[in-house]
Tab-separated table of C-alpha atoms in Angstrom:
chain	number	residue	atom	x	y	z
A	29	MET	CA	33.191	-3.962	-16.589
A	30	ASP	CA	31.491	-7.160	-16.510
A	31	PHE	CA	29.240	-9.053	-13.433
A	32	ILE	CA	32.131	-11.277	-12.615
A	33	GLU	CA	34.723	-9.353	-12.651
A	34	ILE	CA	32.835	-7.145	-9.209
A	35	LEU	CA	33.159	-10.282	-8.285
A	36	GLN	CA	36.369	-10.001	-8.278
A	37	TRP	CA	36.697	-6.517	-6.579
A	38	SER	CA	38.885	-6.045	-3.008
A	39	GLU	CA	36.703	-4.867	-0.772
A	40	GLU	CA	38.733	-0.894	-1.036
A	41	LYS	CA	38.449	-0.568	-5.068
A	42	CYS	CA	35.162	-1.182	-4.201
A	43	ARG	CA	35.660	1.655	-1.893
A	44	GLU	CA	37.099	3.498	-3.972
A	45	TYR	CA	34.728	3.118	-6.480
A	46	LEU	CA	32.120	4.533	-4.389
A	47	ALA	CA	33.691	7.491	-3.959
A	48	ALA	CA	34.893	8.690	-5.933
A	49	GLN	CA	31.132	7.678	-8.105
A	50	ARG	CA	29.715	10.292	-5.258
A	51	TRP	CA	32.693	12.777	-5.095
A	52	PRO	CA	33.791	13.511	-8.465
A	53	ASP	CA	34.305	16.255	-6.589
A	54	GLY	CA	36.383	15.698	-3.650
A	55	ALA	CA	34.256	14.034	-0.347
A	56	ARG	CA	31.606	16.226	0.931
A	57	CYS	CA	30.999	15.496	4.542
A	58	PRO	CA	27.308	13.536	5.056
A	59	LYS	CA	27.293	15.529	8.582
A	60	CYS	CA	27.243	19.627	7.251
A	61	GLY	CA	27.574	19.288	3.449
A	62	GLU	CA	31.116	20.874	3.424
A	63	GLY	CA	34.080	19.794	1.196
A	64	ASP	CA	36.172	20.272	3.012
A	65	ALA	CA	37.751	16.751	4.041
A	66	TYR	CA	40.794	15.350	4.414
A	67	THR	CA	41.874	11.247	4.188
A	68	LEU	CA	42.659	9.651	6.595
A	69	THR	CA	44.286	4.650	6.823
A	70	ARG	CA	44.099	3.148	9.829
A	71	LYS	CA	44.822	-1.013	9.957
A	72	SER	CA	41.469	-2.892	11.147
A	73	ALA	CA	41.721	-4.376	14.664
A	74	THR	CA	40.037	-7.469	13.350
A	75	LYS	CA	41.549	-7.800	9.449
A	76	ASN	CA	44.987	-6.705	8.702
A	77	ALA	CA	43.278	-4.489	5.498
A	78	VAL	CA	44.110	-0.962	5.144
A	79	ARG	CA	40.651	1.324	5.605
A	80	SER	CA	40.238	4.634	4.244
A	81	LEU	CA	38.697	7.263	6.240
A	82	TYR	CA	37.791	11.069	6.049
A	83	LYS	CA	37.515	13.537	8.596
A	84	CYS	CA	35.707	16.900	7.233
A	85	ARG	CA	38.395	20.155	8.571
A	86	VAL	CA	35.026	21.663	10.119
A	87	CYS	CA	33.075	19.764	11.921
A	88	ARG	CA	36.025	17.345	12.817
A	89	LYS	CA	33.536	14.200	12.062
A	90	GLN	CA	35.096	10.855	10.774
A	91	PHE	CA	33.830	9.212	8.190
A	92	THR	CA	33.507	7.114	5.367
A	93	ALA	CA	31.990	6.562	1.086
A	94	THR	CA	28.977	4.656	2.618
A	95	VAL	CA	27.674	6.834	5.527
A	96	GLY	CA	24.714	7.797	4.968
A	97	THR	CA	23.819	5.815	1.699
A	98	ILE	CA	22.573	2.154	1.014
A	99	PHE	CA	25.222	0.566	2.664
A	100	GLU	CA	25.873	1.616	5.329
A	101	ASP	CA	26.491	-0.005	8.553
A	102	SER	CA	25.636	-3.023	6.479
A	103	HIS	CA	28.086	-6.669	7.105
A	104	ILE	CA	27.408	-7.634	3.018
A	105	PRO	CA	30.962	-7.088	1.290
A	106	LEU	CA	30.226	-3.766	-0.723
A	107	ASN	CA	31.855	-6.197	-3.969
A	108	LYS	CA	28.334	-8.358	-3.248
A	109	TRP	CA	26.371	-5.045	-3.045
A	110	PHE	CA	27.303	-4.261	-6.508
A	111	ALA	CA	26.616	-7.578	-8.063
A	112	ALA	CA	23.133	-7.393	-6.762
A	113	ILE	CA	23.400	-3.248	-8.309
A	114	TYR	CA	24.884	-5.174	-11.686
A	115	LEU	CA	21.885	-7.747	-12.271
A	116	MET	CA	19.286	-5.733	-11.189
A	117	CYS	CA	20.643	-2.704	-13.676
A	118	ALA	CA	21.215	-5.334	-16.264
A	119	SER	CA	18.397	-7.603	-15.797
A	120	LYS	CA	15.573	-6.497	-18.447
A	121	LYS	CA	12.757	-7.692	-16.515
A	122	GLY	CA	13.962	-7.468	-13.023
A	123	VAL	CA	15.717	-10.497	-10.670
A	124	SER	CA	14.118	-12.209	-7.522
A	125	ALA	CA	15.962	-11.603	-4.208
A	126	HIS	CA	15.541	-15.195	-4.972
A	127	GLN	CA	18.006	-15.659	-7.573
A	128	ILE	CA	20.374	-13.083	-5.938
A	129	HIS	CA	20.566	-15.091	-2.257
A	130	ARG	CA	21.138	-18.231	-4.341
A	131	MET	CA	24.081	-16.185	-6.733
A	132	LEU	CA	25.546	-13.928	-4.021
A	133	GLY	CA	25.456	-16.329	-1.343
A	134	VAL	CA	23.711	-14.473	1.248
A	135	THR	CA	20.616	-15.237	3.160
A	136	TYR	CA	16.758	-14.673	1.628
A	137	LYS	CA	16.474	-11.917	4.066
A	138	SER	CA	19.026	-10.337	3.504
A	139	ALA	CA	18.825	-10.274	-0.470
A	140	TRP	CA	14.950	-9.505	-0.471
A	141	PHE	CA	16.831	-5.932	2.172
A	142	MET	CA	19.531	-5.488	0.177
A	143	ALA	CA	17.228	-5.467	-3.434
A	144	HIS	CA	15.058	-3.260	-1.660
A	145	ARG	CA	17.231	-0.437	-0.921
A	146	VAL	CA	18.541	-0.766	-4.505
A	147	ARG	CA	15.259	-0.716	-5.414
A	148	GLU	CA	15.636	2.993	-2.973
A	149	ALA	CA	18.460	4.801	-4.460
A	150	MET	CA	16.227	4.255	-8.182
A	151	ARG	CA	14.300	7.374	-6.849
A	152	GLU	CA	14.118	9.594	-8.570
A	153	ASN	CA	13.294	12.886	-7.102
A	154	GLY	CA	13.450	16.557	-8.705
A	155	ALA	CA	13.149	14.839	-11.952
A	156	SER	CA	11.231	17.775	-14.701
A	157	PRO	CA	8.016	17.297	-15.800
A	158	LEU	CA	7.380	15.045	-19.105
A	159	VAL	CA	7.210	17.151	-22.684
A	160	GLY	CA	6.272	16.378	-25.490
A	161	ILE	CA	4.282	13.965	-26.867
A	162	ILE	CA	3.090	11.720	-24.115
A	163	GLU	CA	1.237	8.736	-23.993
A	164	ALA	CA	-1.157	7.821	-20.772
A	165	ASP	CA	-2.727	4.621	-19.695
A	166	GLU	CA	-3.889	3.180	-16.287
A	167	THR	CA	-3.204	-0.913	-15.723
A	168	TYR	CA	-4.721	-3.516	-13.887
A	169	ILE	CA	-1.375	-5.654	-11.322
A	170	GLY	CA	-2.392	-8.752	-9.078
A	171	GLY	CA	-4.367	-11.990	-10.380
A	172	ARG	CA	-6.083	-13.121	-13.602
A	173	GLY	CA	-9.613	-11.283	-13.862
A	174	ARG	CA	-11.318	-14.481	-16.012
A	175	ARG	CA	-14.161	-13.946	-18.385
A	176	GLY	CA	-17.746	-15.293	-16.591
A	177	HIS	CA	-16.156	-14.048	-13.120
A	178	PRO	CA	-19.198	-15.041	-10.953
A	179	VAL	CA	-18.953	-11.194	-9.273
A	180	ALA	CA	-19.267	-9.909	-12.855
A	181	LYS	CA	-21.749	-12.314	-13.739
A	182	TRP	CA	-24.112	-11.370	-10.873
A	183	GLU	CA	-23.590	-8.107	-11.601
A	184	ARG	CA	-24.841	-8.488	-15.284
A	185	GLU	CA	-27.468	-10.411	-14.212
A	186	GLN	CA	-29.252	-7.998	-12.119
A	187	ILE	CA	-29.099	-5.653	-14.408
A	188	GLU	CA	-31.215	-7.588	-16.692
A	189	ARG	CA	-33.709	-8.199	-13.640
A	190	GLU	CA	-33.904	-4.458	-12.900
A	191	ALA	CA	-34.021	-3.527	-16.056
A	192	ARG	CA	-37.369	-5.515	-17.010
A	193	GLY	CA	-38.555	-5.054	-13.242
A	194	GLU	CA	-37.765	-8.219	-11.471
A	195	THR	CA	-36.963	-8.850	-7.683
A	196	LEU	CA	-33.597	-8.589	-7.600
A	197	LEU	CA	-31.208	-12.049	-6.900
A	198	ARG	CA	-29.288	-11.609	-2.941
A	199	LYS	CA	-25.502	-11.230	-3.408
A	200	ARG	CA	-23.595	-13.863	-3.799
A	201	GLY	CA	-19.315	-14.036	-3.776
A	202	PRO	CA	-16.640	-15.631	-5.408
A	203	LYS	CA	-15.882	-19.251	-5.759
A	204	ALA	CA	-12.806	-20.019	-3.768
A	205	GLY	CA	-9.703	-19.339	-6.013
A	206	GLN	CA	-11.288	-16.596	-8.293
A	207	ARG	CA	-11.104	-12.667	-8.029
A	208	HIS	CA	-12.708	-10.171	-9.487
A	209	PRO	CA	-11.921	-8.667	-13.153
A	210	ARG	CA	-10.890	-4.932	-11.716
A	211	LEU	CA	-11.970	-4.584	-7.415
A	212	ASP	CA	-9.039	-7.003	-6.733
A	213	LYS	CA	-6.108	-6.087	-8.537
A	214	ALA	CA	-3.866	-2.908	-8.427
A	215	ALA	CA	-4.622	0.010	-10.213
A	216	VAL	CA	-1.381	1.244	-12.244
A	217	PHE	CA	-1.063	4.580	-14.143
A	218	GLY	CA	1.350	5.145	-15.990
A	219	MET	CA	2.802	8.164	-18.575
A	220	ILE	CA	5.566	7.824	-21.166
A	221	GLU	CA	7.407	11.244	-23.530
A	222	ARG	CA	7.193	10.102	-26.924
A	223	GLY	CA	10.357	7.639	-27.274
A	224	GLY	CA	11.657	9.398	-23.448
A	225	ARG	CA	10.675	8.900	-20.378
A	226	VAL	CA	7.967	6.633	-18.369
A	227	ARG	CA	7.431	7.165	-14.932
A	228	SER	CA	4.680	4.499	-13.421
A	229	GLN	CA	2.614	4.771	-9.912
A	230	HIS	CA	0.578	2.729	-8.426
A	231	VAL	CA	-3.204	4.634	-7.475
A	232	PRO	CA	-5.878	3.679	-4.771
A	233	GLU	CA	-8.732	4.224	-7.704
A	234	VAL	CA	-8.673	5.480	-11.283
A	235	ASN	CA	-10.919	8.388	-11.442
A	236	VAL	CA	-10.817	12.372	-11.970
A	237	ARG	CA	-9.642	13.178	-8.597
A	238	THR	CA	-7.147	10.643	-8.921
A	239	LEU	CA	-5.324	11.366	-12.045
A	240	ARG	CA	-5.942	14.766	-13.019
A	241	PRO	CA	-3.398	15.992	-10.327
A	242	ILE	CA	-0.579	13.521	-11.093
A	243	MET	CA	-1.038	14.269	-15.007
A	244	ILE	CA	-0.889	17.911	-13.891
A	245	ASN	CA	1.982	17.702	-11.471
A	246	ASN	CA	4.431	15.970	-14.003
A	247	ILE	CA	3.306	16.969	-17.368
A	248	ASP	CA	4.173	20.563	-18.838
A	249	VAL	CA	0.767	21.434	-19.867
A	250	LYS	CA	1.959	23.896	-22.414
A	251	ASN	CA	4.535	22.492	-24.512
A	252	SER	CA	2.637	18.502	-24.457
A	253	ARG	CA	-0.049	16.900	-26.300
A	254	LEU	CA	-1.540	13.989	-23.865
A	255	ILE	CA	-2.988	11.182	-25.890
A	256	THR	CA	-4.518	7.967	-23.834
A	257	ASP	CA	-7.674	5.947	-24.844
A	258	GLY	CA	-11.073	6.297	-24.818
A	259	HIS	CA	-12.129	6.002	-21.187
A	260	ARG	CA	-13.952	8.868	-19.391
A	261	VAL	CA	-10.970	9.200	-16.749
A	262	TYR	CA	-9.707	11.455	-19.719
A	263	GLU	CA	-12.077	13.785	-21.084
A	264	MET	CA	-10.933	16.076	-17.987
A	265	ILE	CA	-7.620	17.011	-19.025
A	266	LYS	CA	-8.711	18.816	-22.461
A	267	HIS	CA	-9.169	21.852	-20.640
A	268	GLU	CA	-5.844	22.096	-19.320
A	269	MET	CA	-3.621	21.216	-22.139
A	270	PRO	CA	-3.864	19.285	-25.826
A	271	HIS	CA	-6.167	16.331	-26.322
A	272	ASP	CA	-6.519	12.652	-28.583
A	273	VAL	CA	-8.105	10.244	-27.854
A	274	ILE	CA	-7.724	6.834	-30.153
A	275	ASP	CA	-10.850	4.333	-29.564
A	276	HIS	CA	-9.409	0.900	-28.646
A	277	SER	CA	-13.099	-1.231	-29.625
A	278	LEU	CA	-12.291	1.065	-33.184
A	279	GLU	CA	-8.751	1.327	-33.841
A	280	TYR	CA	-5.456	1.139	-32.193
A	281	VAL	CA	-3.108	3.351	-34.463
A	282	ARG	CA	-4.222	6.849	-36.594
A	283	GLY	CA	-1.198	8.616	-37.948
A	284	ASP	CA	0.131	9.751	-34.468
A	285	VAL	CA	-2.589	8.830	-32.096
A	286	HIS	CA	-1.579	6.095	-30.382
A	287	THR	CA	-0.607	4.734	-26.590
A	288	GLN	CA	1.769	2.028	-28.246
A	289	GLY	CA	4.585	3.287	-26.029
A	290	ILE	CA	2.782	2.812	-22.349
A	291	GLU	CA	1.328	-0.496	-23.233
A	292	ASN	CA	5.136	-1.770	-24.099
A	293	PHE	CA	6.333	-0.294	-21.105
A	294	TRP	CA	3.410	-1.686	-19.224
A	295	SER	CA	3.986	-5.380	-20.936
A	296	LEU	CA	7.247	-5.261	-19.260
A	297	VAL	CA	6.051	-4.763	-15.717
A	298	LYS	CA	3.843	-7.723	-16.207
A	299	ARG	CA	5.800	-9.950	-17.558
A	300	GLY	CA	8.329	-8.962	-14.484
A	301	ILE	CA	6.072	-9.244	-11.543
A	302	ILE	CA	4.779	-12.870	-13.079
A	303	GLY	CA	7.906	-14.217	-14.800
A	304	THR	CA	9.784	-12.997	-12.171
A	305	TRP	CA	8.508	-11.858	-8.291
A	306	HIS	CA	4.884	-14.055	-9.605
A	307	HIS	CA	3.644	-12.172	-6.045
A	308	VAL	CA	4.257	-8.157	-5.583
A	309	GLY	CA	2.169	-7.265	-2.017
A	310	VAL	CA	0.315	-3.920	-3.386
A	311	PRO	CA	2.388	-1.760	0.285
A	312	TYR	CA	5.391	-2.678	-2.200
A	313	LEU	CA	4.415	-1.865	-5.702
A	314	ASP	CA	5.579	1.298	-5.834
A	315	GLN	CA	8.873	0.000	-5.327
A	316	TYR	CA	8.822	-2.411	-8.678
A	317	LEU	CA	7.108	0.238	-10.468
A	318	ARG	CA	10.475	2.777	-9.230
A	319	GLU	CA	12.600	0.007	-10.380
A	320	PHE	CA	11.350	-0.317	-14.055
A	321	ASP	CA	11.130	3.443	-14.086
A	322	TYR	CA	14.718	3.694	-14.054
A	323	ARG	CA	16.308	0.913	-16.035
A	324	PHE	CA	12.990	2.083	-18.455
A	325	ASN	CA	14.281	5.615	-18.396
A	326	ARG	CA	18.590	4.196	-19.043
A	327	ARG	CA	17.295	1.691	-22.108
A	328	LYS	CA	19.963	3.656	-24.283
A	329	ILE	CA	22.918	3.265	-22.304
A	330	SER	CA	24.795	0.385	-21.479
A	331	ASP	CA	24.704	-1.525	-18.421
A	332	ALA	CA	27.646	-0.493	-17.652
A	333	GLU	CA	26.569	2.856	-17.563
A	334	ARG	CA	23.637	1.622	-16.272
A	335	PHE	CA	25.379	0.467	-13.324
A	336	ALA	CA	27.873	3.592	-12.739
A	337	ALA	CA	24.673	6.155	-13.189
A	338	LEU	CA	22.886	4.547	-10.292
A	339	PHE	CA	26.185	5.442	-7.656
A	340	ALA	CA	24.412	9.083	-7.848
A	341	GLN	CA	21.522	8.434	-6.074
A	342	VAL	CA	22.539	6.590	-3.912
A	343	SER	CA	23.481	9.052	-0.882
A	344	GLY	CA	20.674	10.566	1.346
A	345	LYS	CA	18.992	7.722	1.338
A	346	ARG	CA	19.791	5.137	4.084
A	347	VAL	CA	17.051	3.169	4.761
A	348	THR	CA	16.715	0.840	8.064
A	349	TRP	CA	12.799	-0.432	7.853
A	350	TYR	CA	11.279	-3.034	6.325
A	351	CYS	CA	7.176	-1.920	6.108
A	352	GLN	CA	7.509	1.854	7.430
A	353	THR	CA	8.363	4.842	5.367
A	354	PRO	CA	11.758	5.403	4.712
A	355	GLN	CA	13.556	8.225	6.632
A	356	PRO	CA	13.873	11.536	5.262
A	357	GLU	CA	16.836	12.365	3.168
A	358	ASN	CA	19.762	13.220	4.779
A	359	PRO	CA	19.393	11.919	8.526
A	360	TYR	CA	22.383	12.868	9.352
A	361	ALA	CA	20.357	16.802	9.528
């Protein structure tokens, strides 16, 4: 299948595809979780079309293939939903809500909400720990820092004056439009299996207290070997697992010791944010990172296979939020 073909699908064909991908072994009730359901058909009161319904023999509740998914209670046609998903799965550096709005003929607000619902479906829950050779690194996302930035320059001047025993200067803020190279950016931490999966997330600070539990929880420490740069924050991990360091002030590759894999992933993330979205709010940063993780972890399959794989993850992820925390996994429990 391709993008043009999906746009031409009827509403009923989309529902049949969704049901087949969501329930390969037969329909399962989202209310009670039982797999004992049968099909009903009825004519819509507003349109002369047949709409498939399911009814559970256990709890006697009726439901459709969209109930309990990111598509529930949406008035946007399913073929436009599917087309948006295909675009997001096929675009290596992402697709903006404005692009979806222009291509599919929906409002910008609808396109924005659709994109965030799809990103919520891209969340991978219960994934196994990373194993093997693991590369870990941190990066900073946000406004572009400049050399000779007034804040950084002021800090260096203060250190030099303190060393000479001179009077310290009064604090001065940055000029309008300029940003601190680190303090005004969002910190992101990532880990990647050599040639395998990646995991990234926004972190409030780059320190031992923040990064150590993330690495312990996401890496199989008994069967893995960690490779990082020379940042001091990674020194503590040598007590948990084998740890190699590549000092980027001296070299970038030493045999199989390098961080080129995670650096490659950061280049995709930053090209997407700078070139596609231009600005990403910090509260939503994890959503965008989840999208990049999903595509990168399935980079060895085709766009159509990546599109089909996402439908196995749409269940239990009905989203009704804008800035608040998403609902529990199953809102019908």
